């Protein structure tokens, strides 16, 4: 439990409000820049998973990949997204989604992502 004199954290209604509060989207104004966006949103997506919003977590991670695969598709994001695919889809659908993600990484020459990250059997 937090100490009694500590104020409660501010309520955030969605990721956009949280991102605006911590300065995402303000690259010209001293914001954190793109190097911090992927890990932060990856962590935020995992928080969504732990609060029983798995489909929201998948959508968040997929939006990062769509926005900029060369910038945001990292080994960690690929592994976590493929794990979510396994948890939220039946076998064939999960395999198809993971293979599409692997093809995206190949298409954009992301050789630093190990094939094990895609969790393909």
PDB file of C-alpha atoms in Angstrom:
ATOM      1  CA  UNK A   1       0.000   0.000   0.000  1.00  0.00           C
ATOM      2  CA  UNK A   2       1.208   3.521  -0.729  1.00  0.00           C
ATOM      3  CA  UNK A   3       1.929   5.811   2.204  1.00  0.00           C
ATOM      4  CA  UNK A   4      -1.155   7.725   3.402  1.00  0.00           C
ATOM      5  CA  UNK A   5       0.337  11.090   2.463  1.00  0.00           C
ATOM      6  CA  UNK A   6       0.960  10.041  -1.148  1.00  0.00           C
ATOM      7  CA  UNK A   7      -1.662  11.383  -3.597  1.00  0.00           C
ATOM      8  CA  UNK A   8      -3.455   8.808  -5.748  1.00  0.00           C
ATOM      9  CA  UNK A   9      -2.280   8.457  -9.343  1.00  0.00           C
ATOM     10  CA  UNK A  10      -4.235  10.509 -11.856  1.00  0.00           C
ATOM     11  CA  UNK A  11      -6.933   8.581 -13.737  1.00  0.00           C
ATOM     12  CA  UNK A  12      -6.274   7.959 -17.415  1.00  0.00           C
ATOM     13  CA  UNK A  13      -9.140   6.989 -19.646  1.00  0.00           C
ATOM     14  CA  UNK A  14      -7.120   5.714 -22.578  1.00  0.00           C
ATOM     15  CA  UNK A  15      -3.637   5.410 -24.037  1.00  0.00           C
ATOM     16  CA  UNK A  16      -3.878   8.676 -25.972  1.00  0.00           C
ATOM     17  CA  UNK A  17      -4.526  10.651 -22.796  1.00  0.00           C
ATOM     18  CA  UNK A  18      -1.654   8.920 -21.017  1.00  0.00           C
ATOM     19  CA  UNK A  19       0.663   9.441 -24.000  1.00  0.00           C
ATOM     20  CA  UNK A  20      -0.217  13.132 -24.154  1.00  0.00           C
ATOM     21  CA  UNK A  21       0.445  13.493 -20.429  1.00  0.00           C
ATOM     22  CA  UNK A  22       3.931  12.000 -20.609  1.00  0.00           C
ATOM     23  CA  UNK A  23       4.823  13.864 -23.798  1.00  0.00           C
ATOM     24  CA  UNK A  24       4.446  11.323 -26.605  1.00  0.00           C
ATOM     25  CA  UNK A  25       3.659  12.918 -29.897  1.00  0.00           C
ATOM     26  CA  UNK A  26       5.655  16.044 -29.110  1.00  0.00           C
ATOM     27  CA  UNK A  27       8.964  15.070 -30.711  1.00  0.00           C
ATOM     28  CA  UNK A  28       9.812  18.688 -31.449  1.00  0.00           C
ATOM     29  CA  UNK A  29       9.027  19.738 -27.878  1.00  0.00           C
ATOM     30  CA  UNK A  30      11.463  17.563 -25.994  1.00  0.00           C
ATOM     31  CA  UNK A  31       9.259  14.466 -25.998  1.00  0.00           C
ATOM     32  CA  UNK A  32      10.770  11.039 -25.433  1.00  0.00           C
ATOM     33  CA  UNK A  33      11.179  10.330 -29.131  1.00  0.00           C
ATOM     34  CA  UNK A  34      10.536   7.131 -31.042  1.00  0.00           C
ATOM     35  CA  UNK A  35      13.091   5.008 -29.188  1.00  0.00           C
ATOM     36  CA  UNK A  36      10.946   5.006 -26.054  1.00  0.00           C
ATOM     37  CA  UNK A  37       7.554   4.693 -27.711  1.00  0.00           C
ATOM     38  CA  UNK A  38       7.821   0.997 -28.629  1.00  0.00           C
ATOM     39  CA  UNK A  39       8.897  -0.290 -25.203  1.00  0.00           C
ATOM     40  CA  UNK A  40       6.438   1.962 -23.386  1.00  0.00           C
ATOM     41  CA  UNK A  41       3.469   0.965 -25.525  1.00  0.00           C
ATOM     42  CA  UNK A  42       4.575  -2.668 -25.365  1.00  0.00           C
ATOM     43  CA  UNK A  43       4.444  -2.404 -21.565  1.00  0.00           C
ATOM     44  CA  UNK A  44       1.114  -0.585 -21.736  1.00  0.00           C
ATOM     45  CA  UNK A  45      -0.286  -3.378 -23.919  1.00  0.00           C
ATOM     46  CA  UNK A  46       0.869  -5.962 -21.395  1.00  0.00           C
ATOM     47  CA  UNK A  47      -0.851  -3.958 -18.661  1.00  0.00           C
ATOM     48  CA  UNK A  48      -4.030  -4.134 -20.761  1.00  0.00           C
ATOM     49  CA  UNK A  49      -3.596  -7.914 -20.889  1.00  0.00           C
ATOM     50  CA  UNK A  50      -3.294  -8.121 -17.106  1.00  0.00           C
ATOM     51  CA  UNK A  51      -6.490  -6.085 -16.758  1.00  0.00           C
ATOM     52  CA  UNK A  52      -8.386  -8.603 -18.925  1.00  0.00           C
ATOM     53  CA  UNK A  53      -8.349  -6.494 -22.087  1.00  0.00           C
ATOM     54  CA  UNK A  54      -6.384  -8.865 -24.297  1.00  0.00           C
ATOM     55  CA  UNK A  55      -7.975  -7.793 -27.574  1.00  0.00           C
ATOM     56  CA  UNK A  56      -7.119  -4.205 -26.742  1.00  0.00           C
ATOM     57  CA  UNK A  57      -3.516  -5.242 -26.066  1.00  0.00           C
ATOM     58  CA  UNK A  58      -3.317  -6.996 -29.448  1.00  0.00           C
ATOM     59  CA  UNK A  59      -4.800  -3.968 -31.210  1.00  0.00           C
ATOM     60  CA  UNK A  60      -2.261  -1.658 -29.560  1.00  0.00           C
ATOM     61  CA  UNK A  61       0.689  -3.793 -30.595  1.00  0.00           C
ATOM     62  CA  UNK A  62      -0.636  -4.313 -34.118  1.00  0.00           C
ATOM     63  CA  UNK A  63      -1.106  -0.550 -34.520  1.00  0.00           C
ATOM     64  CA  UNK A  64       2.572  -0.038 -33.712  1.00  0.00           C
ATOM     65  CA  UNK A  65       3.558  -2.564 -36.375  1.00  0.00           C
ATOM     66  CA  UNK A  66       1.259  -0.905 -38.923  1.00  0.00           C
ATOM     67  CA  UNK A  67       2.537   2.572 -38.076  1.00  0.00           C
ATOM     68  CA  UNK A  68       6.208   1.793 -38.524  1.00  0.00           C
ATOM     69  CA  UNK A  69       7.467  -1.772 -38.698  1.00  0.00           C
ATOM     70  CA  UNK A  70      11.109  -0.766 -39.071  1.00  0.00           C
ATOM     71  CA  UNK A  71      10.909   1.396 -35.977  1.00  0.00           C
ATOM     72  CA  UNK A  72       8.524  -0.485 -33.701  1.00  0.00           C
ATOM     73  CA  UNK A  73       8.682  -4.182 -34.619  1.00  0.00           C
ATOM     74  CA  UNK A  74      11.297  -5.375 -32.159  1.00  0.00           C
ATOM     75  CA  UNK A  75      12.119  -8.867 -30.989  1.00  0.00           C
ATOM     76  CA  UNK A  76      10.333  -8.248 -27.681  1.00  0.00           C
ATOM     77  CA  UNK A  77       7.196  -6.875 -29.367  1.00  0.00           C
ATOM     78  CA  UNK A  78       7.127  -9.785 -31.834  1.00  0.00           C
ATOM     79  CA  UNK A  79       7.434 -12.343 -29.043  1.00  0.00           C
ATOM     80  CA  UNK A  80       4.743 -10.713 -26.906  1.00  0.00           C
ATOM     81  CA  UNK A  81       2.353 -10.235 -29.828  1.00  0.00           C
ATOM     82  CA  UNK A  82       2.778 -13.854 -30.937  1.00  0.00           C
ATOM     83  CA  UNK A  83       2.139 -15.003 -27.377  1.00  0.00           C
ATOM     84  CA  UNK A  84      -1.083 -12.966 -27.346  1.00  0.00           C
ATOM     85  CA  UNK A  85      -2.065 -14.531 -30.671  1.00  0.00           C
ATOM     86  CA  UNK A  86      -1.661 -17.965 -29.077  1.00  0.00           C
ATOM     87  CA  UNK A  87      -3.746 -16.971 -26.070  1.00  0.00           C
ATOM     88  CA  UNK A  88      -6.548 -15.345 -28.033  1.00  0.00           C
ATOM     89  CA  UNK A  89      -6.951 -17.419 -31.200  1.00  0.00           C
ATOM     90  CA  UNK A  90      -7.461 -21.021 -32.142  1.00  0.00           C
ATOM     91  CA  UNK A  91      -4.479 -22.936 -33.547  1.00  0.00           C
ATOM     92  CA  UNK A  92      -4.801 -22.234 -37.292  1.00  0.00           C
ATOM     93  CA  UNK A  93      -5.727 -18.557 -36.825  1.00  0.00           C
ATOM     94  CA  UNK A  94      -2.842 -18.062 -34.418  1.00  0.00           C
ATOM     95  CA  UNK A  95      -0.359 -19.670 -36.809  1.00  0.00           C
ATOM     96  CA  UNK A  96      -1.626 -17.540 -39.704  1.00  0.00           C
ATOM     97  CA  UNK A  97      -1.268 -14.296 -37.723  1.00  0.00           C
ATOM     98  CA  UNK A  98       2.225 -15.238 -36.566  1.00  0.00           C
ATOM     99  CA  UNK A  99       3.299 -16.073 -40.117  1.00  0.00           C
ATOM    100  CA  UNK A 100       1.971 -12.734 -41.373  1.00  0.00           C
ATOM    101  CA  UNK A 101       3.986 -10.953 -38.678  1.00  0.00           C
ATOM    102  CA  UNK A 102       7.064 -12.944 -39.676  1.00  0.00           C
ATOM    103  CA  UNK A 103       6.510 -11.978 -43.333  1.00  0.00           C
ATOM    104  CA  UNK A 104       6.296  -8.314 -42.326  1.00  0.00           C
ATOM    105  CA  UNK A 105       9.654  -8.600 -40.578  1.00  0.00           C
ATOM    106  CA  UNK A 106      11.177 -10.248 -43.644  1.00  0.00           C
ATOM    107  CA  UNK A 107       9.642  -7.675 -45.989  1.00  0.00           C
ATOM    108  CA  UNK A 108      11.248  -4.840 -44.030  1.00  0.00           C
ATOM    109  CA  UNK A 109      14.571  -6.697 -43.627  1.00  0.00           C
ATOM    110  CA  UNK A 110      14.366  -6.886 -39.840  1.00  0.00           C
ATOM    111  CA  UNK A 111      17.081  -9.519 -39.511  1.00  0.00           C
ATOM    112  CA  UNK A 112      17.696  -8.773 -35.846  1.00  0.00           C
ATOM    113  CA  UNK A 113      14.430 -10.516 -34.900  1.00  0.00           C
ATOM    114  CA  UNK A 114      15.161 -14.181 -34.235  1.00  0.00           C
ATOM    115  CA  UNK A 115      12.801 -16.728 -35.779  1.00  0.00           C
ATOM    116  CA  UNK A 116      12.095 -18.092 -32.290  1.00  0.00           C
ATOM    117  CA  UNK A 117      10.367 -14.807 -31.437  1.00  0.00           C
ATOM    118  CA  UNK A 118       7.487 -15.741 -33.737  1.00  0.00           C
ATOM    119  CA  UNK A 119       6.772 -18.945 -31.809  1.00  0.00           C
ATOM    120  CA  UNK A 120       5.899 -20.879 -34.958  1.00  0.00           C
ATOM    121  CA  UNK A 121       5.743 -24.633 -34.486  1.00  0.00           C
TER     122      UNK A 121
END
